[in-house]
Amino acid sequence: MARLQLDDLTKVFTDDDGGEIVAVEDVSVDVPDGEFLVLVGPSGCGKSTTLRMIAGLETVTSGHIRLDDRVIDERKPQDRDIAMVFQSYALYPHMTVRENMSFGLEESTDLPDEEIRELVTETGEMLGIAELLERKPSELSGGQRQRVALGRAIVRDPEVFLMDEPLSNLDAKLRSEMRTELQRLQEDLDTTTVYVTHDQTEAMTMGDRIAILNDGKLQQVATPLEAYHQPANRFVAGFIGEPSMNFFEMEVQGDQLVHSPGGDASAGEFTYPISTDTREAIGDSVRVTMGIRPEDVEIVGAAEQSRDFDTTVDVVEPMGDENNVYLTFSTDSDRTFVATVGGMRRVQEGQPAVARLPEAAVHLFDGESGEALKNRSLETAEMTEPEV
Ligand code: ATP
């Protein structure tokens, strides 16, 4: 167990023409002892490169990696006391499960054979693969192989686990089971873990905290709920949450926001009145992006307030427990946004509906930088919890 610190970590690759590819730029994260940190972001954002630098499989261009205050970025991978679990499992096909799990310990420690045997048997039991120890990887299912790959990391009792999309080769049901199992395992072992995924659901459900990367740059490090309700910027707001947050480009005009598609305010098909507090939060920004989560868009009987808008139901996606309802403004049938309503609610495609966009639930981001100017009120989030 250890505290892992990344200080201004940067990785620059050189392409075939001598051009520079900045894969990771000035990433700083402090991972306390025993934390499960999920590194999440879209494909190519630098997640794997960051993990590979921590493991020692990739050199660091600048910055440092510290394990309990010891700088480790010059150490060989085998001298870092870090175990990595790969997406591909990377098992040796000619070795049995037991041999795969023992191999690292035999190479890197002086433990007697009998002790290694015991450790592997114990870990096999913990992971429910004790009866598979004499099989070869080709005789295992995907889920079983995944457990062996985990077991191989666990027997080494490292200071840190690194996991690179370890569940992505499993089917949806097994993935969800393994998610829970992995979390339980990590809690029991209490080993500092950095887990890479591009799947925001995995990040939300597994991480003590999540670190969101985009284009090599760290966007926010926060608990899942903080990232969801208090995103640092528009990127995080759009990346976390499914279906995504609805965004509207708006121009600030006194005490209202005017939707201005393509920057043409005169073509704006809806105006949104704002309170004094919101106006203050906007400061000098001239253009803002207004965001609202689908579950915060209410479908009401009739337009009663200035934040109620006439829409038409375009498409209804029944999800069972809830419906995703795609709406278009009556004044602009090209602009679709989504509301999530209860699964038993009857909403008909092609029918008119009134959408209420409550101000307390609205997020505002600067139109240029994307930085959050105002996030939704959390008190209201509690108040709008469904009644039980
Ligand atoms: P994915 O989810 O698709 O695996 P990722 O977030 O893990 O993506 P990385 O694999 O870390 O992303 O890649 C980050 C950037 O660095 C990408 O633009 C990638 O093309 C580039 N890159 C990665 N490895 C190399 C390399 N060896 N040489 C040159 N460029 C590289």
PDB file of C-alpha atoms in Angstrom, residues 16 69 151 180 182 235 249 354:
ATOM      1  CA  ASP A  16       7.842   9.094 -38.327  1.00  0.00           C
ATOM      2  CA  ASP A  69       7.636  10.353  -1.656  1.00  0.00           C
ATOM      3  CA  GLY A 151      -4.680 -13.301  -9.526  1.00  0.00           C
ATOM      4  CA  THR A 180     -18.715  -5.354  -8.354  1.00  0.00           C
ATOM      5  CA  LEU A 182     -13.253  -6.025  -8.431  1.00  0.00           C
ATOM      6  CA  PHE A 235     -16.109  18.635 -21.556  1.00  0.00           C
ATOM      7  CA  GLU A 249     -25.385  27.892 -27.226  1.00  0.00           C
ATOM      8  CA  VAL A 354     -44.296  21.289 -22.698  1.00  0.00           C
TER       9      VAL A 354
END
